[in-house]
Coordinates of N, CA and C in Angstrom, one line a residue:
M18 N 90.0 116.2 102.0 CA 91.1 116.8 101.3 C 90.9 116.4 99.8
T19 N 91.4 117.3 99.0 CA 91.3 117.1 97.5 C 92.6 116.7 96.9
N20 N 92.6 116.3 95.7 CA 93.8 115.9 95.0 C 94.8 117.0 94.9
S21 N 94.3 118.3 94.8 CA 95.3 119.4 94.7 C 95.9 119.6 96.1
D22 N 95.2 119.2 97.1 CA 95.9 119.2 98.5 C 97.1 118.3 98.6
L23 N 97.0 117.2 97.7 CA 98.1 116.2 97.7 C 99.5 116.9 97.4
H24 N 99.5 117.7 96.4 CA 100.7 118.4 96.0 C 101.1 119.5 97.1
T25 N 100.2 120.1 97.7 CA 100.4 121.1 98.7 C 101.0 120.4 99.9
L26 N 100.4 119.3 100.3 CA 100.9 118.5 101.5 C 102.4 118.0 101.2
A27 N 102.6 117.5 100.0 CA 104.0 117.1 99.6 C 105.0 118.2 99.7
R28 N 104.6 119.4 99.3 CA 105.5 120.6 99.4 C 105.8 120.9 100.9
W29 N 104.7 120.9 101.7 CA 104.9 121.2 103.1 C 105.8 120.2 103.8
M30 N 105.7 118.9 103.4 CA 106.4 117.9 104.0 C 107.9 117.8 103.6
T31 N 108.2 118.4 102.5 CA 109.6 118.4 101.9 C 110.5 119.3 102.7
G32 N 111.6 118.8 103.2 CA 112.5 119.7 103.9 C 113.2 119.0 105.0
Q33 N 113.8 119.8 105.9 CA 114.5 119.3 107.1 C 113.8 119.9 108.3
F34 N 113.5 119.1 109.3 CA 112.7 119.5 110.4 C 113.4 119.0 111.7
D35 N 113.1 119.6 112.8 CA 113.5 119.1 114.1 C 112.5 119.4 115.1
N36 N 112.5 118.7 116.3 CA 111.6 119.0 117.4 C 112.4 119.4 118.6
L37 N 113.4 120.2 118.4 CA 114.3 120.6 119.5 C 113.5 121.3 120.6
D38 N 112.7 122.3 120.3 CA 111.9 123.0 121.3 C 111.0 122.1 122.1
Q39 N 110.3 121.2 121.4 CA 109.5 120.2 122.1 C 110.3 119.3 123.0
S40 N 111.4 118.8 122.6 CA 112.2 117.9 123.4 C 112.8 118.6 124.6
Q41 N 113.1 119.9 124.5 CA 113.6 120.7 125.6 C 112.5 121.0 126.6
R42 N 111.3 121.2 126.1 CA 110.2 121.5 127.0 C 109.8 120.3 127.8
D43 N 109.8 119.1 127.2 CA 109.3 117.9 127.8 C 110.2 116.7 127.5
P44 N 111.5 116.7 128.1 CA 112.5 115.7 127.7 C 112.1 114.3 128.2
A45 N 111.2 114.2 129.2 CA 110.8 112.8 129.6 C 110.0 112.1 128.5
W46 N 109.3 112.9 127.6 CA 108.5 112.3 126.6 C 109.0 112.4 125.2
F47 N 109.9 113.3 124.9 CA 110.3 113.5 123.5 C 111.9 113.5 123.4
V48 N 112.4 112.8 122.5 CA 113.8 112.8 122.2 C 114.0 113.8 121.0
A49 N 115.1 114.5 121.1 CA 115.4 115.5 120.1 C 115.8 114.8 118.8
L50 N 115.0 115.0 117.7 CA 115.2 114.3 116.4 C 115.3 115.3 115.3
R51 N 116.0 115.0 114.3 CA 116.0 115.7 113.0 C 115.4 114.8 112.0
L52 N 114.5 115.3 111.1 CA 113.8 114.5 110.1 C 114.1 115.2 108.8
W53 N 114.4 114.4 107.8 CA 114.6 114.8 106.4 C 113.5 114.2 105.6
C54 N 112.9 114.9 104.7 CA 111.9 114.4 103.8 C 112.2 114.9 102.4
Q55 N 112.4 114.0 101.5 CA 112.8 114.4 100.1 C 111.9 113.8 99.1
P56 N 111.5 114.5 98.0 CA 110.7 113.9 97.0 C 111.5 112.9 96.2
L57 N 110.9 111.8 95.8 CA 111.6 110.8 95.1 C 111.9 111.2 93.6
P58 N 113.0 110.8 93.0 CA 113.2 111.1 91.6 C 112.1 110.4 90.8
P59 N 111.8 110.9 89.6 CA 110.7 110.4 88.8 C 110.7 108.8 88.6
T60 N 111.8 108.2 88.3 CA 111.9 106.8 88.1 C 111.5 106.0 89.4
A61 N 112.0 106.5 90.5 CA 111.7 105.8 91.8 C 110.2 106.0 92.1
N62 N 109.7 107.2 91.8 CA 108.2 107.4 92.0 C 107.4 106.5 91.2
V63 N 107.7 106.2 90.0 CA 107.0 105.3 89.1 C 107.1 103.9 89.7
I64 N 108.2 103.5 90.2 CA 108.4 102.2 90.8 C 107.5 102.0 92.0
L65 N 107.5 103.0 92.9 CA 106.7 103.0 94.1 C 105.2 102.9 93.7
N66 N 104.7 103.7 92.8 CA 103.4 103.7 92.3 C 103.0 102.3 91.8
D67 N 103.9 101.7 91.0 CA 103.7 100.4 90.5 C 103.5 99.3 91.6
I68 N 104.4 99.4 92.6 CA 104.3 98.4 93.7 C 103.0 98.6 94.4
A69 N 102.6 99.8 94.6 CA 101.3 100.1 95.4 C 100.1 99.9 94.5
G70 N 100.2 99.8 93.2 CA 99.1 99.7 92.3 C 98.3 101.0 92.2
T71 N 99.0 102.1 92.3 CA 98.3 103.4 92.3 C 98.8 104.2 91.0
E72 N 98.1 105.2 90.7 CA 98.5 106.2 89.7 C 98.5 107.6 90.2
G73 N 99.5 108.4 89.9 CA 99.5 109.8 90.3 C 99.8 110.0 91.7
A74 N 100.3 109.1 92.4 CA 100.7 109.3 93.8 C 102.1 109.9 93.9
I75 N 102.4 110.6 95.0 CA 103.7 111.2 95.2 C 104.5 110.5 96.2
G76 N 105.7 110.1 95.8 CA 106.6 109.3 96.7 C 107.6 110.3 97.4
L77 N 107.8 110.1 98.7 CA 108.7 110.8 99.5 C 109.6 109.9 100.3
F78 N 110.9 110.2 100.4 CA 111.9 109.5 101.2 C 111.9 110.2 102.5
V79 N 111.9 109.5 103.6 CA 111.9 110.1 105.0 C 113.0 109.3 105.8
E80 N 113.7 110.1 106.5 CA 114.8 109.6 107.3 C 115.0 110.5 108.5
Q81 N 115.4 109.9 109.7 CA 115.5 110.6 110.9 C 116.8 110.3 111.6
A82 N 117.2 111.2 112.5 CA 118.5 111.0 113.2 C 118.3 111.7 114.6
P83 N 118.9 111.2 115.6 CA 118.9 112.0 116.9 C 119.8 113.3 116.7
L84 N 119.3 114.4 117.2 CA 120.0 115.7 117.0 C 121.4 115.6 117.5
P85 N 121.7 115.0 118.7 CA 123.1 115.0 119.1 C 124.1 114.2 118.1
A86 N 123.5 113.3 117.4 CA 124.3 112.5 116.5 C 123.7 112.5 115.1
G87 N 123.6 113.7 114.5 CA 122.9 113.9 113.2 C 123.6 113.2 112.1
D88 N 124.8 112.7 112.3 CA 125.5 112.0 111.3 C 125.2 110.5 111.3
K89 N 124.2 110.1 112.1 CA 123.9 108.7 112.2 C 122.4 108.5 111.9
P90 N 121.9 108.8 110.7 CA 120.5 108.7 110.4 C 120.1 107.2 110.4
Y91 N 118.8 107.0 110.7 CA 118.2 105.7 110.8 C 116.8 105.8 110.4
R92 N 116.1 104.6 110.4 CA 114.7 104.5 110.0 C 114.4 105.1 108.7
Q93 N 115.0 104.6 107.6 CA 114.7 105.1 106.3 C 113.4 104.5 105.8
R94 N 112.5 105.4 105.4 CA 111.1 104.9 104.9 C 110.7 105.7 103.7
L95 N 109.8 105.1 103.0 CA 109.1 105.8 101.8 C 107.7 106.0 102.2
F96 N 107.2 107.2 101.9 CA 105.8 107.6 102.1 C 105.2 107.7 100.7
L97 N 104.1 107.2 100.4 CA 103.4 107.4 99.2 C 102.1 108.1 99.5
L98 N 102.0 109.4 99.0 CA 100.8 110.2 99.2 C 99.9 109.8 98.0
C99 N 98.8 109.2 98.3 CA 97.9 108.7 97.2 C 96.7 109.5 97.0
P100 N 96.3 109.8 95.7 CA 95.2 110.7 95.5 C 93.9 110.0 95.9
A101 N 92.9 110.8 96.1 CA 91.5 110.3 96.4 C 91.0 109.6 95.2
I102 N 90.2 108.5 95.4 CA 89.6 107.8 94.4 C 88.1 107.8 94.7
A103 N 87.3 108.3 93.8 CA 85.8 108.4 94.0 C 85.6 109.2 95.3
D104 N 84.8 108.5 96.3 CA 84.5 109.2 97.5 C 85.5 108.9 98.7
H105 N 86.6 108.2 98.4 CA 87.5 107.9 99.4 C 88.5 109.0 99.6
A106 N 89.1 109.0 100.8 CA 90.0 110.1 101.2 C 91.4 109.9 100.6
L107 N 92.2 110.9 100.6 CA 93.6 110.8 100.3 C 94.2 109.8 101.3
T108 N 95.2 109.1 100.9 CA 95.8 108.2 101.8 C 97.3 108.3 101.8
V109 N 98.0 107.8 102.8 CA 99.4 107.7 102.8 C 99.7 106.3 103.1
E110 N 100.7 105.7 102.4 CA 101.1 104.4 102.6 C 102.6 104.4 102.8
Y111 N 103.0 103.6 103.8 CA 104.4 103.5 104.3 C 105.1 102.3 103.7
F112 N 106.3 102.4 103.3 CA 107.1 101.3 102.8 C 108.5 101.4 103.5
G113 N 109.2 100.2 103.5 CA 110.5 100.2 104.1 C 111.5 99.7 103.0
F114 N 112.7 99.4 103.4 CA 113.7 98.8 102.5 C 114.1 97.5 103.0
H115 N 114.3 96.5 102.1 CA 114.9 95.2 102.5 C 116.3 95.4 103.1
D116 N 117.1 96.3 102.5 CA 118.4 96.7 103.0 C 118.5 98.2 103.0
Q117 N 118.5 98.8 104.2 CA 118.5 100.3 104.3 C 119.9 100.9 103.9
R118 N 121.0 100.1 104.0 CA 122.3 100.7 103.9 C 122.6 101.5 102.7
P119 N 122.1 101.2 101.5 CA 122.4 102.0 100.3 C 121.7 103.4 100.4
Y120 N 120.7 103.5 101.3 CA 120.0 104.8 101.4 C 120.2 105.6 102.6
I121 N 121.1 105.1 103.5 CA 121.5 105.9 104.7 C 122.1 107.2 104.3
G122 N 121.6 108.3 104.8 CA 122.1 109.6 104.4 C 121.5 110.2 103.2
A123 N 120.5 109.6 102.6 CA 119.9 110.1 101.4 C 119.0 111.4 101.7
G124 N 118.7 111.6 103.0 CA 118.0 112.8 103.4 C 118.8 114.0 103.0
L125 N 120.1 113.9 103.2 CA 121.0 115.0 102.8 C 121.6 114.9 101.4
D126 N 121.6 113.7 100.9 CA 122.2 113.4 99.6 C 121.2 112.7 98.7
P127 N 120.1 113.4 98.2 CA 119.1 112.7 97.5 C 119.5 112.0 96.2
S128 N 120.7 112.2 95.7 CA 121.2 111.5 94.6 C 121.2 110.0 94.8
R129 N 121.3 109.6 96.1 CA 121.3 108.1 96.4 C 119.9 107.5 96.1
L130 N 118.9 108.3 96.0 CA 117.6 107.7 95.7 C 117.4 107.3 94.3
A131 N 118.2 107.6 93.4 CA 118.2 107.2 92.0 C 118.4 105.7 91.9
A132 N 119.0 105.1 92.9 CA 119.2 103.6 92.8 C 118.1 102.8 93.3
I133 N 117.0 103.4 93.7 CA 115.8 102.6 94.2 C 115.3 101.7 93.1
S134 N 115.1 100.4 93.4 CA 114.6 99.4 92.5 C 113.4 98.7 93.1
H135 N 112.6 98.0 92.3 CA 111.5 97.2 92.8 C 111.9 96.3 93.9
D136 N 113.1 95.6 93.7 CA 113.5 94.6 94.7 C 114.0 95.3 96.0
A137 N 114.3 96.5 96.0 CA 114.8 97.2 97.2 C 113.7 97.5 98.2
I138 N 112.5 97.7 97.7 CA 111.3 98.2 98.5 C 110.6 97.1 99.2
Q139 N 110.3 97.3 100.4 CA 109.6 96.3 101.3 C 108.2 96.8 101.6
T140 N 107.2 96.1 101.3 CA 105.9 96.5 101.6 C 105.7 96.2 103.1
L141 N 104.9 97.0 103.8 CA 104.7 96.9 105.2 C 103.2 96.6 105.4
N142 N 102.9 95.6 106.3 CA 101.5 95.3 106.6 C 100.8 96.4 107.3
N143 N 99.5 96.5 106.9 CA 98.6 97.5 107.6 C 99.3 98.9 107.6
A144 N 99.8 99.4 106.5 CA 100.6 100.6 106.5 C 99.9 101.7 105.6
R145 N 98.6 101.6 105.3 CA 97.9 102.6 104.5 C 96.9 103.3 105.4
F146 N 96.9 104.6 105.5 CA 96.1 105.3 106.4 C 95.4 106.5 105.6
P147 N 94.1 106.8 106.0 CA 93.5 108.0 105.4 C 94.1 109.2 105.9
L148 N 94.1 110.3 105.1 CA 94.5 111.6 105.6 C 93.3 112.5 105.7
V149 N 93.1 113.1 106.9 CA 92.0 113.9 107.2 C 92.5 115.3 107.6
R150 N 92.0 116.3 107.0 CA 92.4 117.7 107.4 C 91.6 118.1 108.6
S151 N 92.3 118.7 109.6 CA 91.6 119.3 110.7 C 92.4 120.5 111.1
V152 N 91.7 121.5 111.5 CA 92.3 122.8 111.9 C 92.7 122.7 113.4
I153 N 94.0 123.0 113.7 CA 94.4 123.0 115.1 C 94.2 124.4 115.6
A154 N 94.5 125.4 114.9 CA 94.3 126.8 115.4 C 94.4 127.7 114.1
S155 N 93.8 128.9 114.2 CA 94.0 129.8 113.1 C 94.4 131.2 113.7
S156 N 95.1 131.9 112.9 CA 95.5 133.2 113.4 C 95.6 134.1 112.2
P157 N 95.2 135.4 112.4 CA 95.3 136.4 111.2 C 96.7 136.8 111.0
A158 N 97.6 136.5 112.0 CA 99.0 136.9 111.8 C 99.7 136.0 110.9
P159 N 100.8 136.5 110.1 CA 101.5 135.6 109.2 C 102.3 134.6 110.0
I160 N 102.5 133.4 109.3 CA 103.2 132.3 109.9 C 104.7 132.7 109.8
P161 N 105.5 132.6 111.0 CA 106.9 132.9 110.9 C 107.6 132.0 109.9
I162 N 108.7 132.5 109.4 CA 109.5 131.8 108.4 C 109.9 130.4 108.8
K163 N 110.3 130.3 110.1 CA 110.8 129.0 110.6 C 109.8 127.9 110.8
S164 N 108.5 128.3 110.7 CA 107.4 127.3 111.0 C 106.8 126.9 109.7
A165 N 106.4 125.6 109.6 CA 105.6 125.1 108.5 C 104.2 125.4 108.8
P166 N 103.3 125.5 107.7 CA 101.9 125.7 107.9 C 101.3 124.7 108.8
S167 N 100.4 125.0 109.7 CA 99.8 124.1 110.7 C 98.7 123.3 110.0
T168 N 99.0 122.0 109.8 CA 98.0 121.1 109.3 C 98.1 119.8 110.1
T169 N 97.1 119.0 110.1 CA 97.2 117.7 110.8 C 96.8 116.6 109.9
A170 N 97.6 115.5 109.9 CA 97.2 114.3 109.2 C 96.8 113.3 110.3
T171 N 95.5 112.9 110.3 CA 95.0 112.1 111.3 C 94.7 110.6 110.8
S172 N 95.1 109.7 111.6 CA 94.9 108.3 111.3 C 94.5 107.6 112.5
R173 N 93.3 107.0 112.5 CA 92.8 106.3 113.7 C 92.8 107.3 114.9
D174 N 93.4 106.9 116.0 CA 93.5 107.8 117.1 C 94.8 108.6 117.2
T175 N 95.5 108.6 116.1 CA 96.9 109.3 116.2 C 96.8 110.5 115.3
S176 N 97.3 111.6 115.8 CA 97.4 112.9 115.1 C 98.9 113.3 115.1
V177 N 99.3 113.7 113.9 CA 100.7 114.2 113.7 C 100.6 115.6 113.2
S178 N 101.1 116.5 113.9 CA 101.0 117.9 113.4 C 102.4 118.4 112.9
D179 N 102.5 119.0 111.7 CA 103.7 119.5 111.3 C 104.1 120.8 112.1
S180 N 103.2 121.3 112.9 CA 103.6 122.5 113.7 C 104.5 122.0 114.9
K181 N 104.7 120.7 115.1 CA 105.6 120.2 116.1 C 107.0 120.3 115.6
F182 N 107.2 120.4 114.4 CA 108.6 120.5 113.8 C 108.9 121.9 113.3
R183 N 110.2 122.2 113.3 CA 110.6 123.5 112.9 C 111.4 123.3 111.6
R184 N 111.1 124.1 110.6 CA 111.9 124.0 109.3 C 113.2 124.7 109.6
R185 N 114.3 124.1 109.1 CA 115.6 124.7 109.2 C 115.9 125.5 108.0
N186 N 116.4 126.7 108.2 CA 116.8 127.6 107.1 C 118.0 127.0 106.4
G187 N 118.1 127.1 105.1 CA 119.3 126.6 104.4 C 119.0 125.2 103.9
S188 N 117.9 124.6 104.3 CA 117.6 123.2 103.8 C 116.8 123.3 102.5
V189 N 116.3 122.2 102.1 CA 115.5 122.1 100.9 C 114.3 123.1 101.1
S190 N 114.0 123.9 100.1 CA 113.0 124.9 100.2 C 111.6 124.3 100.1
I191 N 110.7 125.1 100.6 CA 109.3 124.6 100.7 C 108.8 124.3 99.3
G192 N 109.2 125.0 98.3 CA 108.8 124.8 96.9 C 109.6 123.8 96.2
A193 N 110.2 122.9 96.8 CA 111.1 121.9 96.2 C 110.3 121.2 95.0
S194 N 111.0 120.7 94.1 CA 110.4 120.1 92.9 C 109.7 118.8 93.3
I195 N 108.4 118.8 93.1 CA 107.6 117.6 93.4 C 107.3 117.0 92.0
P196 N 107.5 115.7 91.9 CA 107.3 115.1 90.6 C 105.8 115.2 90.1
K197 N 105.6 115.4 88.8 CA 104.3 115.4 88.3 C 103.7 114.0 88.3
P198 N 102.4 113.9 88.4 CA 101.8 112.5 88.4 C 102.1 111.8 87.1
V199 N 102.4 110.5 87.3 CA 102.7 109.7 86.1 C 101.8 108.5 86.1
K200 N 101.2 108.2 85.0 CA 100.3 107.0 84.9 C 101.2 105.8 84.8
V201 N 100.8 104.8 85.6 CA 101.5 103.5 85.6 C 100.5 102.5 85.3
S202 N 100.7 101.6 84.4 CA 99.8 100.6 84.0 C 100.0 99.4 84.9
G203 N 98.9 98.8 85.4 CA 99.0 97.6 86.2 C 99.6 97.8 87.5
G204 N 99.9 96.7 88.2 CA 100.6 96.7 89.5 C 101.0 95.3 89.8
R205 N 101.6 95.1 90.9 CA 102.0 93.8 91.3 C 101.1 93.1 92.2

């Protein structure tokens, strides 16, 4: 994957998704979830880059909720999509919050993300993974509006495909504003 793929991936990941079809087909293995993914405001993106010791990475806020109780989001996380350096692959690094309460519901109300500070972010051990592009299937037919483009992010023996999720109409658009890379000096 190239650094230009980084911005494409961030655009594809931005929005509101659910796995309702998958959970109905195989309820023994999958719980119906809704997932929100929002780009971080520029200030929060600079803070996250500083903590990770990276430059030009794109920060995303991710939150999920069970579909039957969509008003009870949980598992707030930050994803940092990091550019390739030399011959190394693009990576994603996951971060948590020391106290998630101020950010509960930020998937639907991204203005809450403006309050992110250095002290709020929790680094997670062993939470940086390479991103590898692999083709699941190809089709000459156009992709339906409700589906995101089919790509796979692979880490170790785990594959996560965005084709498992369905984009909800009326949510954040695919072309949502992704912050431009910002140079950050130093790191912690």
